[in-house]
Amino acid sequence: KKDATLASVRVGLIVQLDSGSGFEVGLGEVSPLAGVHQETLEVAEQELSDIRNCLKLEKGESIPAFDPSEVLALDGSLTKFLHDIARCTGRDEFLPSVRFGFEMAILSLASQKIGLPIHQALALKNEKAAGRSNGLPLSGLITRQSSTRKRAKPARSAESRSFPSLKVKVGHQELRDDLLAMQRGYNGRHGGKIRADVNRAWNESQAIEFTTALQGLDVNAMEKVEFLEEPLQKVTVESGSWSLEDQVQALERSYFHTSIRYALDETLADLAKMHDWSYDTIKVSLEQVFGSGNRGCAAFVLKPAVLGIELSFRIARFARKDLGIGVVVSSCFESGLALAHIAFLGHLVDAIS
């Protein structure tokens, strides 16, 4: 059942790729989410159907092949292979949700080809990741709906469990509801800092209003907030154009006035789309804006369901090693199939030094 703001059912598709021998099978999930993906499930399903029909018409030798070890390195080979498949089917690029599903299936198939579980196969190129056996740190979540409605089972709520960090959804609602959500976070026993996710709800004045009100909740309120995730509305000029530089300049002004660092999420998706998902040009833009030093940006929040697995990893590696910016790998309420791949990616990212 669903209403205007709440959905309790997620519907998607499973992609299955078989090896030439038929002994190996790779699975992936395609499940576009309203508010995250522009494409609908019906549009994604049509693209998958078109791809399948095109590949059926191709002769075996004309269908691109991949080297398992190369695609598992997540160094650009996976993207190149997907581009070859797209061109084979008359496309320049796949829809984001379809690309994510294909990446899962290809990586799963590649790991079987080299005879290793996928998490071990992905860690082959990263000795630090291969040697890690400790758990992956998870963040709890307080949604906008859960912050304002009564809970039937409070013992299962995010603030009643122990997490190293807690994401609290704020913005797109009344200020009092934002403060209520933050108060629930402060009162919880998670023990970590709060990541307040605004989803581009505020202008600069509203961001200042929120932080001013926040200080009245708790004497240490500001210290308990790790960052504001995308606090400001999308910044566009009169012509309607958008740039990373303009967006970050506004975020830096907000950081100066609020003293709370910010994280990028939707901004990275906009940047990827602007550059047609090309890592090389995305990297240049990030270096131009953040290369002179890490100012108010605390983290990049990367959604593989939007950016793709390989692009997410390459941006994460660049952010941590070259820009000194933290990285959070985020899921979008996928099923266990996609969530497992996101966890594998998170394990790799967590091992980047």
Tab-separated table of C-alpha atoms in Angstrom:
chain	number	residue	atom	x	y	z
A	1	LYS	CA	0.000	0.000	0.000
A	2	LYS	CA	1.118	3.556	-0.586
A	3	ASP	CA	0.029	7.142	-0.115
A	4	ALA	CA	1.498	10.451	-1.260
A	5	THR	CA	4.502	10.217	1.030
A	6	LEU	CA	4.930	6.623	2.131
A	7	ALA	CA	5.462	3.371	0.252
A	8	SER	CA	5.796	0.027	2.000
A	9	VAL	CA	6.405	-2.113	-1.100
A	10	ARG	CA	9.396	-1.990	-3.449
A	11	VAL	CA	9.029	-3.592	-6.870
A	12	GLY	CA	11.919	-4.398	-9.169
A	13	LEU	CA	13.407	-6.797	-11.687
A	14	ILE	CA	16.181	-9.383	-11.524
A	15	VAL	CA	18.757	-9.425	-14.335
A	16	GLN	CA	20.376	-12.793	-15.078
A	17	LEU	CA	23.542	-13.103	-17.168
A	18	ASP	CA	24.758	-16.562	-18.153
A	19	SER	CA	28.310	-17.402	-19.181
A	20	GLY	CA	28.943	-18.957	-22.592
A	21	SER	CA	29.348	-22.363	-20.989
A	22	GLY	CA	26.227	-21.934	-18.896
A	23	PHE	CA	28.077	-22.982	-15.750
A	24	GLU	CA	28.196	-19.470	-14.241
A	25	VAL	CA	25.269	-17.159	-13.620
A	26	GLY	CA	25.364	-13.512	-12.526
A	27	LEU	CA	22.397	-11.779	-10.926
A	28	GLY	CA	21.589	-8.092	-10.571
A	29	GLU	CA	18.691	-5.942	-9.389
A	30	VAL	CA	16.952	-3.191	-11.332
A	31	SER	CA	14.534	-1.310	-9.092
A	32	PRO	CA	14.223	2.421	-9.811
A	33	LEU	CA	12.962	4.451	-6.875
A	34	ALA	CA	10.753	7.516	-7.267
A	35	GLY	CA	12.547	10.600	-6.001
A	36	VAL	CA	15.942	9.023	-6.649
A	37	HIS	CA	15.734	7.843	-10.257
A	38	GLN	CA	14.148	9.766	-13.099
A	39	GLU	CA	13.183	6.577	-14.927
A	40	THR	CA	10.204	4.491	-13.862
A	41	LEU	CA	10.207	0.708	-13.493
A	42	GLU	CA	8.218	0.440	-16.734
A	43	VAL	CA	10.808	2.446	-18.651
A	44	ALA	CA	13.658	0.409	-17.160
A	45	GLU	CA	11.866	-2.834	-18.011
A	46	GLN	CA	11.428	-1.692	-21.612
A	47	GLU	CA	15.136	-0.915	-21.885
A	48	LEU	CA	16.017	-4.343	-20.500
A	49	SER	CA	13.660	-5.963	-22.983
A	50	ASP	CA	15.208	-4.003	-25.865
A	51	ILE	CA	18.714	-4.978	-24.759
A	52	ARG	CA	17.784	-8.652	-24.518
A	53	ASN	CA	16.173	-8.632	-27.968
A	54	CYS	CA	19.157	-6.847	-29.534
A	55	LEU	CA	21.646	-9.293	-28.038
A	56	LYS	CA	19.592	-12.241	-29.223
A	57	LEU	CA	19.930	-10.989	-32.782
A	58	GLU	CA	23.709	-10.587	-32.521
A	59	LYS	CA	26.063	-13.388	-33.449
A	60	GLY	CA	28.111	-14.737	-30.550
A	61	GLU	CA	31.427	-13.340	-31.767
A	62	SER	CA	29.987	-9.834	-32.182
A	63	ILE	CA	28.835	-9.611	-28.561
A	64	PRO	CA	31.544	-7.892	-26.465
A	65	ALA	CA	33.444	-10.013	-23.958
A	66	PHE	CA	35.175	-9.009	-20.716
A	67	ASP	CA	38.218	-10.054	-18.730
A	68	PRO	CA	37.014	-11.061	-15.221
A	69	SER	CA	40.116	-9.792	-13.432
A	70	GLU	CA	39.947	-6.426	-15.201
A	71	VAL	CA	36.293	-5.679	-14.459
A	72	LEU	CA	36.733	-6.735	-10.820
A	73	ALA	CA	39.494	-4.111	-10.434
A	74	LEU	CA	36.855	-1.332	-10.755
A	75	ASP	CA	39.373	0.828	-12.609
A	76	GLY	CA	37.273	1.707	-15.665
A	77	SER	CA	37.169	-1.662	-17.455
A	78	LEU	CA	33.651	-2.414	-16.244
A	79	THR	CA	32.369	0.904	-17.573
A	80	LYS	CA	34.111	0.309	-20.908
A	81	PHE	CA	32.473	-3.105	-21.229
A	82	LEU	CA	29.050	-1.636	-20.453
A	83	HIS	CA	29.620	1.057	-23.079
A	84	ASP	CA	30.478	-1.677	-25.601
A	85	ILE	CA	27.248	-3.508	-24.754
A	86	ALA	CA	25.262	-0.256	-24.976
A	87	ARG	CA	26.669	0.524	-28.414
A	88	CYS	CA	25.960	-3.047	-29.487
A	89	THR	CA	22.302	-2.383	-28.697
A	90	GLY	CA	22.236	1.078	-30.299
A	91	ARG	CA	22.607	3.132	-27.099
A	92	ASP	CA	25.146	5.613	-25.801
A	93	GLU	CA	24.453	4.771	-22.156
A	94	PHE	CA	22.141	2.696	-19.976
A	95	LEU	CA	19.642	4.159	-17.545
A	96	PRO	CA	21.210	4.465	-14.055
A	97	SER	CA	19.066	1.736	-12.490
A	98	VAL	CA	19.724	-0.585	-15.437
A	99	ARG	CA	23.462	0.110	-15.331
A	100	PHE	CA	23.531	-0.675	-11.605
A	101	GLY	CA	21.756	-3.980	-12.199
A	102	PHE	CA	24.116	-4.957	-15.014
A	103	GLU	CA	27.153	-4.065	-12.912
A	104	MET	CA	25.973	-6.406	-10.164
A	105	ALA	CA	25.364	-9.233	-12.602
A	106	ILE	CA	28.706	-8.773	-14.374
A	107	LEU	CA	30.713	-8.594	-11.149
A	108	SER	CA	28.912	-11.644	-9.819
A	109	LEU	CA	29.618	-13.534	-13.035
A	110	ALA	CA	33.257	-12.397	-13.084
A	111	SER	CA	33.860	-13.560	-9.519
A	112	GLN	CA	32.565	-17.010	-10.405
A	113	LYS	CA	34.816	-17.141	-13.448
A	114	ILE	CA	37.902	-16.712	-11.239
A	115	GLY	CA	36.537	-19.095	-8.628
A	116	LEU	CA	36.183	-16.728	-5.663
A	117	PRO	CA	33.251	-15.350	-3.649
A	118	ILE	CA	32.507	-11.869	-4.910
A	119	HIS	CA	33.704	-10.038	-1.775
A	120	GLN	CA	37.075	-11.795	-2.023
A	121	ALA	CA	37.262	-11.268	-5.771
A	122	LEU	CA	36.667	-7.525	-5.410
A	123	ALA	CA	39.333	-7.291	-2.707
A	124	LEU	CA	42.028	-8.960	-4.841
A	125	LYS	CA	43.378	-5.593	-6.003
A	126	ASN	CA	43.266	-4.155	-2.492
A	127	GLU	CA	45.444	-5.963	0.042
A	128	LYS	CA	44.157	-3.871	2.935
A	129	ALA	CA	40.555	-4.752	2.097
A	130	ALA	CA	41.457	-8.425	1.626
A	131	GLY	CA	42.953	-8.566	5.114
A	132	ARG	CA	40.035	-6.904	6.904
A	133	SER	CA	37.641	-9.103	8.818
A	134	ASN	CA	35.948	-6.582	11.099
A	135	GLY	CA	32.363	-5.526	10.488
A	136	LEU	CA	31.232	-2.655	8.321
A	137	PRO	CA	30.074	0.425	10.295
A	138	LEU	CA	26.388	1.137	9.702
A	139	SER	CA	24.341	4.265	10.242
A	140	GLY	CA	20.888	4.254	11.786
A	141	LEU	CA	18.009	6.198	10.234
A	142	ILE	CA	15.174	8.357	11.531
A	143	THR	CA	12.862	9.201	8.624
A	144	ARG	CA	10.652	12.245	8.386
A	145	GLN	CA	7.547	10.114	8.898
A	146	SER	CA	8.989	8.264	11.889
A	147	SER	CA	9.977	11.507	13.611
A	148	THR	CA	6.391	12.778	13.750
A	149	ARG	CA	4.219	9.675	14.123
A	150	LYS	CA	3.735	7.307	17.022
A	151	ARG	CA	5.669	4.085	16.814
A	152	ALA	CA	4.010	0.785	17.627
A	153	LYS	CA	7.325	-0.860	18.510
A	154	PRO	CA	9.693	1.760	19.956
A	155	ALA	CA	12.259	-0.906	20.887
A	156	ARG	CA	13.053	-1.348	17.196
A	157	SER	CA	13.477	2.368	16.477
A	158	ALA	CA	16.838	3.596	15.245
A	159	GLU	CA	17.486	5.779	18.282
A	160	SER	CA	16.974	2.814	20.637
A	161	ARG	CA	19.765	0.795	19.015
A	162	SER	CA	23.508	1.278	18.985
A	163	PHE	CA	24.969	2.761	15.790
A	164	PRO	CA	28.270	4.553	15.221
A	165	SER	CA	26.251	7.322	13.530
A	166	LEU	CA	22.608	8.222	13.035
A	167	LYS	CA	21.073	9.798	9.939
A	168	VAL	CA	18.138	12.062	10.792
A	169	LYS	CA	15.918	13.294	7.967
A	170	VAL	CA	15.108	16.999	8.307
A	171	GLY	CA	13.824	19.666	5.937
A	172	HIS	CA	10.703	19.560	3.744
A	173	GLN	CA	8.651	19.953	6.926
A	174	GLU	CA	8.020	22.475	9.713
A	175	LEU	CA	11.002	23.627	11.796
A	176	ARG	CA	9.400	22.209	14.937
A	177	ASP	CA	9.280	18.770	13.287
A	178	ASP	CA	12.955	19.070	12.368
A	179	LEU	CA	13.809	19.905	15.977
A	180	LEU	CA	11.682	16.999	17.212
A	181	ALA	CA	13.587	14.626	14.936
A	182	MET	CA	16.924	15.982	16.126
A	183	GLN	CA	15.814	15.707	19.745
A	184	ARG	CA	14.999	12.051	19.204
A	185	GLY	CA	18.471	11.609	17.815
A	186	TYR	CA	20.088	13.353	20.774
A	187	ASN	CA	18.074	11.286	23.235
A	188	GLY	CA	19.027	7.991	21.616
A	189	ARG	CA	21.768	5.700	22.813
A	190	HIS	CA	23.482	5.249	19.442
A	191	GLY	CA	26.607	6.874	20.871
A	192	GLY	CA	27.779	8.455	17.616
A	193	LYS	CA	27.225	11.739	15.842
A	194	ILE	CA	24.137	12.790	13.917
A	195	ARG	CA	24.121	13.211	10.159
A	196	ALA	CA	21.196	15.504	9.361
A	197	ASP	CA	19.961	14.857	5.818
A	198	VAL	CA	18.187	17.903	4.420
A	199	ASN	CA	17.770	16.762	0.789
A	200	ARG	CA	18.231	20.309	-0.530
A	201	ALA	CA	15.230	21.679	1.367
A	202	TRP	CA	16.538	25.023	2.625
A	203	ASN	CA	17.759	28.347	1.389
A	204	GLU	CA	20.694	29.905	3.214
A	205	SER	CA	18.466	31.820	5.664
A	206	GLN	CA	16.562	28.668	6.620
A	207	ALA	CA	19.829	26.820	7.254
A	208	ILE	CA	20.865	29.565	9.681
A	209	GLU	CA	17.412	29.501	11.315
A	210	PHE	CA	17.716	25.741	11.857
A	211	THR	CA	21.152	25.890	13.453
A	212	THR	CA	20.131	28.808	15.677
A	213	ALA	CA	17.116	26.840	16.913
A	214	LEU	CA	19.237	23.708	17.261
A	215	GLN	CA	21.475	25.341	19.831
A	216	GLY	CA	18.461	25.733	22.105
A	217	LEU	CA	17.939	21.968	22.271
A	218	ASP	CA	21.190	20.935	23.871
A	219	VAL	CA	24.248	22.764	25.165
A	220	ASN	CA	26.401	20.495	22.983
A	221	ALA	CA	23.956	20.327	20.072
A	222	MET	CA	26.369	21.631	17.456
A	223	GLU	CA	29.163	19.290	18.490
A	224	LYS	CA	26.881	16.293	18.128
A	225	VAL	CA	26.180	16.995	14.442
A	226	GLU	CA	28.725	15.441	12.087
A	227	PHE	CA	27.385	17.214	8.997
A	228	LEU	CA	24.334	18.557	7.178
A	229	GLU	CA	23.781	16.482	4.055
A	230	GLU	CA	22.820	18.708	1.115
A	231	PRO	CA	21.362	21.530	3.233
A	232	LEU	CA	20.790	23.985	0.375
A	233	GLN	CA	18.458	24.095	-2.596
A	234	LYS	CA	19.932	23.540	-6.035
A	235	VAL	CA	21.701	26.731	-7.117
A	236	THR	CA	20.938	27.802	-10.683
A	237	VAL	CA	21.574	31.052	-12.532
A	238	GLU	CA	18.978	32.976	-14.556
A	239	SER	CA	19.622	30.842	-17.626
A	240	GLY	CA	18.787	27.761	-15.578
A	241	SER	CA	22.300	26.354	-15.737
A	242	TRP	CA	23.983	24.718	-12.747
A	243	SER	CA	27.617	24.269	-11.788
A	244	LEU	CA	29.480	22.488	-9.024
A	245	GLU	CA	31.406	25.667	-8.257
A	246	ASP	CA	28.238	27.737	-7.667
A	247	GLN	CA	26.706	25.028	-5.489
A	248	VAL	CA	29.814	24.651	-3.345
A	249	GLN	CA	30.235	28.417	-2.992
A	250	ALA	CA	26.717	28.596	-1.509
A	251	LEU	CA	27.462	25.646	0.776
A	252	GLU	CA	30.681	27.286	1.917
A	253	ARG	CA	28.786	30.476	2.806
A	254	SER	CA	26.323	28.397	4.776
A	255	TYR	CA	29.179	26.603	6.555
A	256	PHE	CA	30.713	29.982	7.468
A	257	HIS	CA	27.447	31.122	9.095
A	258	THR	CA	26.345	27.833	10.713
A	259	SER	CA	29.726	26.288	11.634
A	260	ILE	CA	28.346	22.869	10.645
A	261	ARG	CA	30.118	21.056	7.840
A	262	TYR	CA	28.192	19.735	4.864
A	263	ALA	CA	28.104	16.581	2.746
A	264	LEU	CA	27.338	16.181	-0.957
A	265	ASP	CA	24.808	13.703	-2.339
A	266	GLU	CA	22.440	15.044	-5.006
A	267	THR	CA	25.213	17.407	-6.086
A	268	LEU	CA	27.364	14.437	-7.093
A	269	ALA	CA	24.482	12.932	-9.073
A	270	ASP	CA	24.024	16.262	-10.883
A	271	LEU	CA	27.750	16.401	-11.594
A	272	ALA	CA	27.788	12.852	-12.958
A	273	LYS	CA	24.836	13.538	-15.221
A	274	MET	CA	26.417	16.779	-16.448
A	275	HIS	CA	29.535	14.878	-17.485
A	276	ASP	CA	27.686	11.854	-18.914
A	277	TRP	CA	28.980	9.640	-16.085
A	278	SER	CA	32.594	10.086	-17.243
A	279	TYR	CA	34.944	9.633	-14.293
A	280	ASP	CA	37.780	11.563	-15.930
A	281	THR	CA	35.779	14.772	-16.395
A	282	ILE	CA	34.047	14.386	-13.017
A	283	LYS	CA	37.464	14.093	-11.408
A	284	VAL	CA	38.649	17.297	-13.099
A	285	SER	CA	35.633	19.226	-11.776
A	286	LEU	CA	36.105	17.900	-8.246
A	287	GLU	CA	39.789	18.733	-8.322
A	288	GLN	CA	39.135	22.279	-9.531
A	289	VAL	CA	36.678	22.944	-6.697
A	290	PHE	CA	38.211	20.971	-3.824
A	291	GLY	CA	41.831	20.573	-4.869
A	292	SER	CA	43.018	23.663	-3.013
A	293	GLY	CA	41.976	22.175	0.308
A	294	ASN	CA	39.108	20.538	2.147
A	295	ARG	CA	37.096	23.428	3.516
A	296	GLY	CA	33.600	22.756	4.815
A	297	CYS	CA	32.945	19.513	2.971
A	298	ALA	CA	32.939	16.601	5.407
A	299	ALA	CA	31.918	13.784	3.093
A	300	PHE	CA	30.725	12.574	-0.281
A	301	VAL	CA	27.581	10.434	0.040
A	302	LEU	CA	27.701	7.975	-2.844
A	303	LYS	CA	24.646	6.074	-4.068
A	304	PRO	CA	25.700	3.151	-6.314
A	305	ALA	CA	22.075	2.850	-7.442
A	306	VAL	CA	22.478	6.279	-9.068
A	307	LEU	CA	26.195	6.587	-9.830
A	308	GLY	CA	26.924	2.931	-10.444
A	309	ILE	CA	29.278	0.655	-8.524
A	310	GLU	CA	32.483	1.384	-10.424
A	311	LEU	CA	32.031	5.149	-10.643
A	312	SER	CA	31.171	5.274	-6.932
A	313	PHE	CA	34.363	3.422	-6.061
A	314	ARG	CA	36.566	5.591	-8.269
A	315	ILE	CA	35.095	8.810	-6.842
A	316	ALA	CA	35.489	7.397	-3.313
A	317	ARG	CA	39.130	6.538	-3.884
A	318	PHE	CA	39.865	9.985	-5.308
A	319	ALA	CA	37.975	11.741	-2.502
A	320	ARG	CA	39.771	9.922	0.303
A	321	LYS	CA	43.282	9.651	-1.148
A	322	ASP	CA	43.602	12.932	-3.046
A	323	LEU	CA	41.054	15.350	-1.591
A	324	GLY	CA	41.042	14.215	2.028
A	325	ILE	CA	37.245	14.082	2.052
A	326	GLY	CA	35.291	11.359	3.833
A	327	VAL	CA	33.016	8.931	2.014
A	328	VAL	CA	29.658	7.392	2.912
A	329	VAL	CA	28.214	4.593	0.753
A	330	SER	CA	24.426	4.848	0.796
A	331	SER	CA	21.650	2.438	-0.147
A	332	CYS	CA	18.175	3.273	-1.440
A	333	PHE	CA	16.046	0.614	0.269
A	334	GLU	CA	17.074	-2.109	-2.179
A	335	SER	CA	16.511	-5.820	-1.700
A	336	GLY	CA	19.149	-8.066	-0.168
A	337	LEU	CA	20.695	-8.721	-3.588
A	338	ALA	CA	21.627	-5.097	-4.248
A	339	LEU	CA	22.289	-4.366	-0.590
A	340	ALA	CA	24.926	-7.120	-0.533
A	341	HIS	CA	26.787	-5.486	-3.437
A	342	ILE	CA	26.565	-2.096	-1.720
A	343	ALA	CA	28.037	-3.693	1.408
A	344	PHE	CA	30.873	-5.215	-0.654
A	345	LEU	CA	31.569	-1.756	-2.075
A	346	GLY	CA	31.429	-0.208	1.386
A	347	HIS	CA	34.009	-2.737	2.583
A	348	LEU	CA	36.374	-1.698	-0.237
A	349	VAL	CA	35.827	2.011	0.396
A	350	ASP	CA	36.342	1.618	4.130
A	351	ALA	CA	39.767	0.111	3.438
A	352	ILE	CA	40.986	3.059	1.341
A	353	SER	CA	43.752	4.915	3.161
